């Protein structure tokens, strides 16, 4: 493993805390590590004195682990650099846990957020009022997670396809993850553009499949649409969706797990439904509703 100017090993406190026992066991040359950490500014002489004041060598390592934990994730680069300089390769291997996707760049990647609100007058698609609250929450959350959030509002089916194609083509090896939110009206197998036309999920899948920089990296797609079979099945303007037991049940899927609703769709059926359209490796797709269900504001 080697450092470079582009890569930042972003090590989280919780991740490092779980490695405490192994860290103590594998920190076999604490003097060399302290010298490297002092040299690159990771630790101060005050830190060093606090560590070496411990008489037992394992206690010194535990004290070092405690101090380092307080400096993560912000000082991840300096920490990894000190490990490399002092030849603690086994600890570096621990930080590259193969059971999890590595998140090693300070800017983890992009969030492509498409939110369609306005639709043709006279069509069967209402304005999606209130979706700006979802946009606000998503943006705030993913910026806090060090993602670049790119918002696209009110796009036709063709424009959405172009945005997704462009986003996948711009993906580089310097991204940990790719995230996309699709918020609009929809029918089964497709999302609806502001022109009332459909963009199939299979087309989206093909766009993501083409790009090798996304290989072996997590790709997340969140779809917030209705999933009716046909356009005519969408709820027309003015409909009171809470007026029937069936629709009331559907609306509650947004806010709690309702046994009566969820029993109708087993997890295997959901996987089969998603598998009809998406087959890209390392891809997680989730829908706001079950098929034939409503996605309603709370």
PDB file of C-alpha atoms in Angstrom:
ATOM      1  CA  UNK A   1       0.000   0.000   0.000  1.00  0.00           C
ATOM      2  CA  UNK A   2       1.423   3.410  -0.825  1.00  0.00           C
ATOM      3  CA  UNK A   3       0.272   6.959  -0.371  1.00  0.00           C
ATOM      4  CA  UNK A   4      -0.218   9.391  -3.235  1.00  0.00           C
ATOM      5  CA  UNK A   5      -1.422  12.946  -3.557  1.00  0.00           C
ATOM      6  CA  UNK A   6      -4.942  11.999  -4.599  1.00  0.00           C
ATOM      7  CA  UNK A   7      -5.753   9.355  -2.043  1.00  0.00           C
ATOM      8  CA  UNK A   8      -6.713  10.073   1.554  1.00  0.00           C
ATOM      9  CA  UNK A   9      -7.214   7.196   3.918  1.00  0.00           C
ATOM     10  CA  UNK A  10     -10.323   8.363   5.686  1.00  0.00           C
ATOM     11  CA  UNK A  11     -10.317   6.293   8.868  1.00  0.00           C
ATOM     12  CA  UNK A  12     -13.303   6.705  11.160  1.00  0.00           C
ATOM     13  CA  UNK A  13     -13.126   6.656  14.948  1.00  0.00           C
ATOM     14  CA  UNK A  14     -15.464   3.676  15.254  1.00  0.00           C
ATOM     15  CA  UNK A  15     -13.454   1.696  12.716  1.00  0.00           C
ATOM     16  CA  UNK A  16     -10.198   2.424  14.552  1.00  0.00           C
ATOM     17  CA  UNK A  17     -11.680   1.674  17.974  1.00  0.00           C
ATOM     18  CA  UNK A  18     -12.571  -1.856  16.857  1.00  0.00           C
ATOM     19  CA  UNK A  19      -8.916  -2.452  15.975  1.00  0.00           C
ATOM     20  CA  UNK A  20      -7.593  -1.614  19.448  1.00  0.00           C
ATOM     21  CA  UNK A  21      -6.487  -5.127  20.435  1.00  0.00           C
ATOM     22  CA  UNK A  22      -4.828  -5.819  17.077  1.00  0.00           C
ATOM     23  CA  UNK A  23      -3.231  -2.367  17.035  1.00  0.00           C
ATOM     24  CA  UNK A  24      -1.563  -3.015  20.399  1.00  0.00           C
ATOM     25  CA  UNK A  25      -0.402  -6.436  19.224  1.00  0.00           C
ATOM     26  CA  UNK A  26       1.005  -5.232  15.890  1.00  0.00           C
ATOM     27  CA  UNK A  27       2.605  -1.941  16.980  1.00  0.00           C
ATOM     28  CA  UNK A  28       6.004  -3.627  17.320  1.00  0.00           C
ATOM     29  CA  UNK A  29       8.208  -0.538  16.900  1.00  0.00           C
ATOM     30  CA  UNK A  30       6.543   2.307  18.756  1.00  0.00           C
ATOM     31  CA  UNK A  31       9.740   4.389  18.795  1.00  0.00           C
ATOM     32  CA  UNK A  32       9.930   4.490  14.981  1.00  0.00           C
ATOM     33  CA  UNK A  33       6.237   5.306  14.733  1.00  0.00           C
ATOM     34  CA  UNK A  34       6.534   8.155  17.248  1.00  0.00           C
ATOM     35  CA  UNK A  35       9.510   9.592  15.336  1.00  0.00           C
ATOM     36  CA  UNK A  36       7.528   9.496  12.088  1.00  0.00           C
ATOM     37  CA  UNK A  37       4.426  10.967  13.748  1.00  0.00           C
ATOM     38  CA  UNK A  38       6.443  13.807  15.276  1.00  0.00           C
ATOM     39  CA  UNK A  39       8.123  14.481  11.945  1.00  0.00           C
ATOM     40  CA  UNK A  40       4.862  14.865   9.977  1.00  0.00           C
ATOM     41  CA  UNK A  41       2.976  16.758  12.690  1.00  0.00           C
ATOM     42  CA  UNK A  42       0.564  14.003  13.659  1.00  0.00           C
ATOM     43  CA  UNK A  43       1.797  14.077  17.272  1.00  0.00           C
ATOM     44  CA  UNK A  44       3.487  16.661  19.483  1.00  0.00           C
ATOM     45  CA  UNK A  45       6.288  16.202  22.015  1.00  0.00           C
ATOM     46  CA  UNK A  46       3.657  16.539  24.709  1.00  0.00           C
ATOM     47  CA  UNK A  47       1.883  13.525  23.217  1.00  0.00           C
ATOM     48  CA  UNK A  48       5.161  11.585  23.140  1.00  0.00           C
ATOM     49  CA  UNK A  49       5.912  12.345  26.786  1.00  0.00           C
ATOM     50  CA  UNK A  50       2.419  11.244  27.773  1.00  0.00           C
ATOM     51  CA  UNK A  51       2.922   7.949  25.934  1.00  0.00           C
ATOM     52  CA  UNK A  52       6.416   7.060  27.149  1.00  0.00           C
ATOM     53  CA  UNK A  53       5.487   7.962  30.732  1.00  0.00           C
ATOM     54  CA  UNK A  54       3.611   4.662  30.778  1.00  0.00           C
ATOM     55  CA  UNK A  55       5.984   2.008  32.139  1.00  0.00           C
ATOM     56  CA  UNK A  56       4.484  -1.017  30.446  1.00  0.00           C
ATOM     57  CA  UNK A  57       5.038  -1.204  26.680  1.00  0.00           C
ATOM     58  CA  UNK A  58       1.474  -2.381  26.033  1.00  0.00           C
ATOM     59  CA  UNK A  59       0.150   0.523  28.097  1.00  0.00           C
ATOM     60  CA  UNK A  60       2.207   2.851  25.901  1.00  0.00           C
ATOM     61  CA  UNK A  61       0.526   1.391  22.833  1.00  0.00           C
ATOM     62  CA  UNK A  62      -2.909   1.697  24.424  1.00  0.00           C
ATOM     63  CA  UNK A  63      -2.205   5.342  25.254  1.00  0.00           C
ATOM     64  CA  UNK A  64      -1.039   5.912  21.668  1.00  0.00           C
ATOM     65  CA  UNK A  65      -4.223   4.300  20.361  1.00  0.00           C
ATOM     66  CA  UNK A  66      -6.307   6.594  22.591  1.00  0.00           C
ATOM     67  CA  UNK A  67      -4.536   9.729  21.350  1.00  0.00           C
ATOM     68  CA  UNK A  68      -4.761   8.696  17.700  1.00  0.00           C
ATOM     69  CA  UNK A  69      -8.475   7.963  18.045  1.00  0.00           C
ATOM     70  CA  UNK A  70      -9.088  11.597  18.970  1.00  0.00           C
ATOM     71  CA  UNK A  71      -7.323  12.752  15.805  1.00  0.00           C
ATOM     72  CA  UNK A  72      -9.336  10.662  13.377  1.00  0.00           C
ATOM     73  CA  UNK A  73     -10.699  10.974  10.773  1.00  0.00           C
ATOM     74  CA  UNK A  74      -9.182  14.421  10.122  1.00  0.00           C
ATOM     75  CA  UNK A  75      -5.556  13.293  10.463  1.00  0.00           C
ATOM     76  CA  UNK A  76      -5.978  10.043   8.531  1.00  0.00           C
ATOM     77  CA  UNK A  77      -3.377  10.973   5.912  1.00  0.00           C
ATOM     78  CA  UNK A  78      -0.679  11.726   8.488  1.00  0.00           C
ATOM     79  CA  UNK A  79      -1.539   8.569  10.435  1.00  0.00           C
ATOM     80  CA  UNK A  80      -1.143   6.339   7.378  1.00  0.00           C
ATOM     81  CA  UNK A  81       2.033   8.153   6.368  1.00  0.00           C
ATOM     82  CA  UNK A  82       3.560   7.496   9.815  1.00  0.00           C
ATOM     83  CA  UNK A  83       2.585   3.825   9.591  1.00  0.00           C
ATOM     84  CA  UNK A  84       4.245   3.543   6.182  1.00  0.00           C
ATOM     85  CA  UNK A  85       7.405   5.332   7.288  1.00  0.00           C
ATOM     86  CA  UNK A  86       7.747   3.087  10.351  1.00  0.00           C
ATOM     87  CA  UNK A  87       6.983  -0.058   8.300  1.00  0.00           C
ATOM     88  CA  UNK A  88       3.838  -1.076  10.162  1.00  0.00           C
ATOM     89  CA  UNK A  89       2.387  -2.769   7.112  1.00  0.00           C
ATOM     90  CA  UNK A  90       0.262  -5.229   9.051  1.00  0.00           C
ATOM     91  CA  UNK A  91      -1.631  -2.356  10.672  1.00  0.00           C
ATOM     92  CA  UNK A  92      -2.124  -0.830   7.230  1.00  0.00           C
ATOM     93  CA  UNK A  93      -3.629  -4.108   6.078  1.00  0.00           C
ATOM     94  CA  UNK A  94      -6.084  -3.964   8.982  1.00  0.00           C
ATOM     95  CA  UNK A  95      -7.265  -0.569   7.783  1.00  0.00           C
ATOM     96  CA  UNK A  96      -7.995  -2.112   4.370  1.00  0.00           C
ATOM     97  CA  UNK A  97     -10.723  -4.412   5.672  1.00  0.00           C
ATOM     98  CA  UNK A  98     -11.820  -6.543   2.672  1.00  0.00           C
ATOM     99  CA  UNK A  99     -15.253  -7.093   4.211  1.00  0.00           C
ATOM    100  CA  UNK A 100     -16.219  -3.445   3.724  1.00  0.00           C
ATOM    101  CA  UNK A 101     -16.038  -1.020   0.824  1.00  0.00           C
ATOM    102  CA  UNK A 102     -13.055   1.294   1.383  1.00  0.00           C
ATOM    103  CA  UNK A 103     -13.865   4.994   1.775  1.00  0.00           C
ATOM    104  CA  UNK A 104     -10.433   6.467   1.251  1.00  0.00           C
ATOM    105  CA  UNK A 105     -10.930   9.800  -0.448  1.00  0.00           C
ATOM    106  CA  UNK A 106     -11.757  12.910   1.507  1.00  0.00           C
ATOM    107  CA  UNK A 107     -14.468  13.742  -1.044  1.00  0.00           C
ATOM    108  CA  UNK A 108     -16.113  10.346  -1.286  1.00  0.00           C
ATOM    109  CA  UNK A 109     -17.919  10.941  -4.572  1.00  0.00           C
ATOM    110  CA  UNK A 110     -20.984  12.531  -6.121  1.00  0.00           C
ATOM    111  CA  UNK A 111     -24.676  12.424  -5.384  1.00  0.00           C
ATOM    112  CA  UNK A 112     -26.762  12.909  -8.526  1.00  0.00           C
ATOM    113  CA  UNK A 113     -30.131  14.201  -7.320  1.00  0.00           C
ATOM    114  CA  UNK A 114     -32.909  14.492  -9.915  1.00  0.00           C
ATOM    115  CA  UNK A 115     -36.141  16.004  -8.597  1.00  0.00           C
ATOM    116  CA  UNK A 116     -39.078  16.511 -10.955  1.00  0.00           C
ATOM    117  CA  UNK A 117     -41.848  18.702  -9.563  1.00  0.00           C
ATOM    118  CA  UNK A 118     -43.760  20.206 -12.500  1.00  0.00           C
ATOM    119  CA  UNK A 119     -45.538  18.161 -15.184  1.00  0.00           C
ATOM    120  CA  UNK A 120     -47.611  19.016 -18.285  1.00  0.00           C
ATOM    121  CA  UNK A 121     -50.933  20.728 -17.590  1.00  0.00           C
ATOM    122  CA  UNK A 122     -53.768  18.316 -18.263  1.00  0.00           C
ATOM    123  CA  UNK A 123     -51.598  15.230 -17.849  1.00  0.00           C
ATOM    124  CA  UNK A 124     -52.275  12.571 -15.260  1.00  0.00           C
ATOM    125  CA  UNK A 125     -49.272  13.725 -13.225  1.00  0.00           C
ATOM    126  CA  UNK A 126     -49.701  16.144 -10.335  1.00  0.00           C
ATOM    127  CA  UNK A 127     -47.114  18.630  -9.171  1.00  0.00           C
ATOM    128  CA  UNK A 128     -44.941  16.973  -6.554  1.00  0.00           C
ATOM    129  CA  UNK A 129     -45.340  19.665  -3.932  1.00  0.00           C
ATOM    130  CA  UNK A 130     -43.218  19.349  -0.810  1.00  0.00           C
ATOM    131  CA  UNK A 131     -40.358  17.468  -2.450  1.00  0.00           C
ATOM    132  CA  UNK A 132     -38.055  20.419  -1.753  1.00  0.00           C
ATOM    133  CA  UNK A 133     -37.974  19.239   1.867  1.00  0.00           C
ATOM    134  CA  UNK A 134     -36.564  15.899   0.714  1.00  0.00           C
ATOM    135  CA  UNK A 135     -33.980  17.699  -1.412  1.00  0.00           C
ATOM    136  CA  UNK A 136     -32.958  19.838   1.546  1.00  0.00           C
ATOM    137  CA  UNK A 137     -32.574  16.834   3.834  1.00  0.00           C
ATOM    138  CA  UNK A 138     -30.655  14.722   1.307  1.00  0.00           C
ATOM    139  CA  UNK A 139     -28.297  17.589   0.492  1.00  0.00           C
ATOM    140  CA  UNK A 140     -27.570  18.329   4.132  1.00  0.00           C
ATOM    141  CA  UNK A 141     -26.985  14.659   4.974  1.00  0.00           C
ATOM    142  CA  UNK A 142     -24.641  13.804   2.121  1.00  0.00           C
ATOM    143  CA  UNK A 143     -22.643  17.022   2.369  1.00  0.00           C
ATOM    144  CA  UNK A 144     -22.020  16.101   6.000  1.00  0.00           C
ATOM    145  CA  UNK A 145     -20.728  12.750   4.701  1.00  0.00           C
ATOM    146  CA  UNK A 146     -18.309  14.561   2.350  1.00  0.00           C
ATOM    147  CA  UNK A 147     -20.139  14.029  -0.930  1.00  0.00           C
ATOM    148  CA  UNK A 148     -20.558  16.509  -3.776  1.00  0.00           C
ATOM    149  CA  UNK A 149     -24.336  16.878  -4.207  1.00  0.00           C
ATOM    150  CA  UNK A 150     -25.443  17.863  -7.727  1.00  0.00           C
ATOM    151  CA  UNK A 151     -29.112  18.862  -8.020  1.00  0.00           C
ATOM    152  CA  UNK A 152     -31.079  18.692 -11.284  1.00  0.00           C
ATOM    153  CA  UNK A 153     -34.670  19.939 -11.203  1.00  0.00           C
ATOM    154  CA  UNK A 154     -37.549  19.397 -13.645  1.00  0.00           C
ATOM    155  CA  UNK A 155     -35.926  17.344 -16.396  1.00  0.00           C
ATOM    156  CA  UNK A 156     -37.494  15.537 -19.349  1.00  0.00           C
ATOM    157  CA  UNK A 157     -36.902  11.826 -19.870  1.00  0.00           C
ATOM    158  CA  UNK A 158     -34.251  12.576 -22.488  1.00  0.00           C
ATOM    159  CA  UNK A 159     -32.545  15.128 -20.243  1.00  0.00           C
ATOM    160  CA  UNK A 160     -32.493  12.670 -17.339  1.00  0.00           C
ATOM    161  CA  UNK A 161     -30.866  10.044 -19.534  1.00  0.00           C
ATOM    162  CA  UNK A 162     -28.253  12.586 -20.624  1.00  0.00           C
ATOM    163  CA  UNK A 163     -27.507  13.585 -17.029  1.00  0.00           C
ATOM    164  CA  UNK A 164     -27.055   9.973 -15.943  1.00  0.00           C
ATOM    165  CA  UNK A 165     -24.901   9.142 -18.978  1.00  0.00           C
ATOM    166  CA  UNK A 166     -22.713  12.202 -18.368  1.00  0.00           C
ATOM    167  CA  UNK A 167     -22.416  11.479 -14.643  1.00  0.00           C
ATOM    168  CA  UNK A 168     -21.318   7.897 -15.261  1.00  0.00           C
ATOM    169  CA  UNK A 169     -18.829   8.988 -17.936  1.00  0.00           C
ATOM    170  CA  UNK A 170     -17.316  11.529 -15.557  1.00  0.00           C
ATOM    171  CA  UNK A 171     -16.743   8.906 -12.881  1.00  0.00           C
ATOM    172  CA  UNK A 172     -13.077   8.447 -12.042  1.00  0.00           C
ATOM    173  CA  UNK A 173     -10.902   6.131  -9.985  1.00  0.00           C
ATOM    174  CA  UNK A 174     -10.732   8.890  -7.376  1.00  0.00           C
ATOM    175  CA  UNK A 175     -14.261   8.261  -6.142  1.00  0.00           C
ATOM    176  CA  UNK A 176     -15.234   5.866  -3.371  1.00  0.00           C
ATOM    177  CA  UNK A 177     -18.916   5.687  -4.154  1.00  0.00           C
ATOM    178  CA  UNK A 178     -21.624   6.767  -6.600  1.00  0.00           C
ATOM    179  CA  UNK A 179     -25.073   7.793  -5.329  1.00  0.00           C
ATOM    180  CA  UNK A 180     -28.199   8.732  -7.264  1.00  0.00           C
ATOM    181  CA  UNK A 181     -31.653   9.865  -6.158  1.00  0.00           C
ATOM    182  CA  UNK A 182     -34.512   9.716  -8.676  1.00  0.00           C
ATOM    183  CA  UNK A 183     -37.575  11.621  -7.459  1.00  0.00           C
ATOM    184  CA  UNK A 184     -40.530  11.921  -9.802  1.00  0.00           C
ATOM    185  CA  UNK A 185     -43.697  10.177 -10.927  1.00  0.00           C
ATOM    186  CA  UNK A 186     -43.290   6.695 -12.315  1.00  0.00           C
ATOM    187  CA  UNK A 187     -44.784   3.545 -13.732  1.00  0.00           C
ATOM    188  CA  UNK A 188     -43.497   0.036 -13.255  1.00  0.00           C
ATOM    189  CA  UNK A 189     -40.052  -0.197 -14.793  1.00  0.00           C
ATOM    190  CA  UNK A 190     -39.679   3.510 -15.574  1.00  0.00           C
ATOM    191  CA  UNK A 191     -39.406   6.985 -14.131  1.00  0.00           C
ATOM    192  CA  UNK A 192     -41.405   9.824 -15.716  1.00  0.00           C
ATOM    193  CA  UNK A 193     -39.809  12.993 -17.079  1.00  0.00           C
ATOM    194  CA  UNK A 194     -41.416  16.418 -16.935  1.00  0.00           C
ATOM    195  CA  UNK A 195     -42.548  15.889 -20.533  1.00  0.00           C
ATOM    196  CA  UNK A 196     -44.614  12.887 -19.428  1.00  0.00           C
ATOM    197  CA  UNK A 197     -42.304  10.430 -21.202  1.00  0.00           C
ATOM    198  CA  UNK A 198     -40.720   7.365 -19.620  1.00  0.00           C
ATOM    199  CA  UNK A 199     -37.058   6.622 -18.906  1.00  0.00           C
ATOM    200  CA  UNK A 200     -36.651   2.913 -18.237  1.00  0.00           C
ATOM    201  CA  UNK A 201     -34.618   1.596 -15.341  1.00  0.00           C
ATOM    202  CA  UNK A 202     -32.925  -0.769 -17.799  1.00  0.00           C
ATOM    203  CA  UNK A 203     -31.527   2.246 -19.656  1.00  0.00           C
ATOM    204  CA  UNK A 204     -30.163   3.634 -16.389  1.00  0.00           C
ATOM    205  CA  UNK A 205     -28.639   0.240 -15.619  1.00  0.00           C
ATOM    206  CA  UNK A 206     -26.896   0.169 -19.012  1.00  0.00           C
ATOM    207  CA  UNK A 207     -25.406   3.630 -18.446  1.00  0.00           C
ATOM    208  CA  UNK A 208     -23.844   2.548 -15.153  1.00  0.00           C
ATOM    209  CA  UNK A 209     -22.626  -0.725 -16.629  1.00  0.00           C
ATOM    210  CA  UNK A 210     -20.412   0.965 -19.200  1.00  0.00           C
ATOM    211  CA  UNK A 211     -18.056   2.709 -16.827  1.00  0.00           C
ATOM    212  CA  UNK A 212     -15.044   0.741 -15.565  1.00  0.00           C
ATOM    213  CA  UNK A 213     -14.003   3.357 -12.923  1.00  0.00           C
ATOM    214  CA  UNK A 214     -17.146   2.363 -11.000  1.00  0.00           C
ATOM    215  CA  UNK A 215     -16.164  -1.307 -11.004  1.00  0.00           C
ATOM    216  CA  UNK A 216     -15.905  -2.853  -7.503  1.00  0.00           C
ATOM    217  CA  UNK A 217     -17.254   0.351  -5.962  1.00  0.00           C
ATOM    218  CA  UNK A 218     -20.614   0.752  -4.229  1.00  0.00           C
ATOM    219  CA  UNK A 219     -23.326   2.317  -6.353  1.00  0.00           C
ATOM    220  CA  UNK A 220     -26.526   3.384  -4.601  1.00  0.00           C
ATOM    221  CA  UNK A 221     -29.802   4.306  -6.301  1.00  0.00           C
ATOM    222  CA  UNK A 222     -32.809   5.569  -4.358  1.00  0.00           C
ATOM    223  CA  UNK A 223     -36.049   5.759  -6.336  1.00  0.00           C
ATOM    224  CA  UNK A 224     -38.924   7.836  -4.970  1.00  0.00           C
ATOM    225  CA  UNK A 225     -41.813   7.282  -7.397  1.00  0.00           C
ATOM    226  CA  UNK A 226     -45.134   5.527  -7.714  1.00  0.00           C
ATOM    227  CA  UNK A 227     -44.838   2.078  -9.284  1.00  0.00           C
ATOM    228  CA  UNK A 228     -48.157   1.589 -11.067  1.00  0.00           C
ATOM    229  CA  UNK A 229     -48.410  -0.552 -14.187  1.00  0.00           C
ATOM    230  CA  UNK A 230     -49.728   2.213 -16.428  1.00  0.00           C
ATOM    231  CA  UNK A 231     -49.899   6.002 -16.539  1.00  0.00           C
ATOM    232  CA  UNK A 232     -53.664   5.917 -16.124  1.00  0.00           C
ATOM    233  CA  UNK A 233     -53.265   4.192 -12.760  1.00  0.00           C
ATOM    234  CA  UNK A 234     -51.535   7.207 -11.216  1.00  0.00           C
ATOM    235  CA  UNK A 235     -53.601   9.131  -8.728  1.00  0.00           C
ATOM    236  CA  UNK A 236     -55.415  11.985 -10.494  1.00  0.00           C
ATOM    237  CA  UNK A 237     -55.419  15.490  -9.111  1.00  0.00           C
ATOM    238  CA  UNK A 238     -57.837  15.977  -6.241  1.00  0.00           C
ATOM    239  CA  UNK A 239     -58.088  12.303  -5.294  1.00  0.00           C
ATOM    240  CA  UNK A 240     -58.358  11.658  -1.574  1.00  0.00           C
ATOM    241  CA  UNK A 241     -55.879   8.792  -1.291  1.00  0.00           C
ATOM    242  CA  UNK A 242     -56.792   8.185   2.337  1.00  0.00           C
ATOM    243  CA  UNK A 243     -60.437   7.478   1.529  1.00  0.00           C
ATOM    244  CA  UNK A 244     -59.990   3.729   1.123  1.00  0.00           C
ATOM    245  CA  UNK A 245     -58.445   1.085   3.314  1.00  0.00           C
ATOM    246  CA  UNK A 246     -56.165  -0.025   0.480  1.00  0.00           C
ATOM    247  CA  UNK A 247     -54.695   3.407  -0.167  1.00  0.00           C
ATOM    248  CA  UNK A 248     -54.407   4.212   3.515  1.00  0.00           C
ATOM    249  CA  UNK A 249     -52.325   1.088   3.891  1.00  0.00           C
ATOM    250  CA  UNK A 250     -50.100   2.166   1.019  1.00  0.00           C
ATOM    251  CA  UNK A 251     -49.481   5.615   2.421  1.00  0.00           C
ATOM    252  CA  UNK A 252     -48.357   4.201   5.736  1.00  0.00           C
ATOM    253  CA  UNK A 253     -45.526   2.278   4.105  1.00  0.00           C
ATOM    254  CA  UNK A 254     -43.657   5.597   4.034  1.00  0.00           C
ATOM    255  CA  UNK A 255     -43.626   6.067   7.795  1.00  0.00           C
ATOM    256  CA  UNK A 256     -43.777   2.660   9.469  1.00  0.00           C
ATOM    257  CA  UNK A 257     -43.682  -1.046   8.832  1.00  0.00           C
ATOM    258  CA  UNK A 258     -47.292  -2.092   8.458  1.00  0.00           C
ATOM    259  CA  UNK A 259     -47.755  -5.840   8.747  1.00  0.00           C
ATOM    260  CA  UNK A 260     -50.877  -5.868   6.585  1.00  0.00           C
ATOM    261  CA  UNK A 261     -49.081  -4.103   3.739  1.00  0.00           C
ATOM    262  CA  UNK A 262     -45.657  -5.714   3.979  1.00  0.00           C
ATOM    263  CA  UNK A 263     -47.031  -9.238   4.049  1.00  0.00           C
ATOM    264  CA  UNK A 264     -48.145  -8.775   0.440  1.00  0.00           C
ATOM    265  CA  UNK A 265     -44.592  -8.389  -0.831  1.00  0.00           C
ATOM    266  CA  UNK A 266     -41.915 -10.798   0.349  1.00  0.00           C
ATOM    267  CA  UNK A 267     -38.266  -9.774   0.253  1.00  0.00           C
ATOM    268  CA  UNK A 268     -37.539 -12.336  -2.473  1.00  0.00           C
ATOM    269  CA  UNK A 269     -40.257 -10.835  -4.670  1.00  0.00           C
ATOM    270  CA  UNK A 270     -38.750  -7.394  -4.201  1.00  0.00           C
ATOM    271  CA  UNK A 271     -35.317  -8.678  -5.237  1.00  0.00           C
ATOM    272  CA  UNK A 272     -36.842 -10.319  -8.294  1.00  0.00           C
ATOM    273  CA  UNK A 273     -38.593  -7.056  -9.200  1.00  0.00           C
ATOM    274  CA  UNK A 274     -35.376  -5.049  -8.937  1.00  0.00           C
ATOM    275  CA  UNK A 275     -33.495  -7.786 -10.793  1.00  0.00           C
ATOM    276  CA  UNK A 276     -35.739  -7.303 -13.824  1.00  0.00           C
ATOM    277  CA  UNK A 277     -34.098  -3.944 -14.466  1.00  0.00           C
ATOM    278  CA  UNK A 278     -30.787  -3.761 -12.590  1.00  0.00           C
ATOM    279  CA  UNK A 279     -27.892  -6.221 -12.786  1.00  0.00           C
ATOM    280  CA  UNK A 280     -24.794  -4.068 -12.286  1.00  0.00           C
ATOM    281  CA  UNK A 281     -22.349  -5.546  -9.730  1.00  0.00           C
ATOM    282  CA  UNK A 282     -21.995  -3.725  -6.399  1.00  0.00           C
ATOM    283  CA  UNK A 283     -25.280  -1.905  -6.960  1.00  0.00           C
ATOM    284  CA  UNK A 284     -27.908  -1.340  -4.280  1.00  0.00           C
ATOM    285  CA  UNK A 285     -31.328  -0.127  -5.425  1.00  0.00           C
ATOM    286  CA  UNK A 286     -34.192   0.761  -3.137  1.00  0.00           C
ATOM    287  CA  UNK A 287     -37.691   2.045  -3.874  1.00  0.00           C
ATOM    288  CA  UNK A 288     -39.802   4.308  -1.681  1.00  0.00           C
ATOM    289  CA  UNK A 289     -42.816   2.083  -2.309  1.00  0.00           C
ATOM    290  CA  UNK A 290     -43.707  -1.480  -3.100  1.00  0.00           C
ATOM    291  CA  UNK A 291     -45.108  -2.111  -6.604  1.00  0.00           C
ATOM    292  CA  UNK A 292     -48.597  -0.604  -6.967  1.00  0.00           C
ATOM    293  CA  UNK A 293     -47.891   1.585  -3.929  1.00  0.00           C
ATOM    294  CA  UNK A 294     -47.967   5.316  -3.310  1.00  0.00           C
ATOM    295  CA  UNK A 295     -45.092   7.574  -2.285  1.00  0.00           C
ATOM    296  CA  UNK A 296     -46.712  10.278  -0.204  1.00  0.00           C
ATOM    297  CA  UNK A 297     -45.287  13.160   1.857  1.00  0.00           C
ATOM    298  CA  UNK A 298     -45.558  12.599   5.564  1.00  0.00           C
TER     299      UNK A 298
END
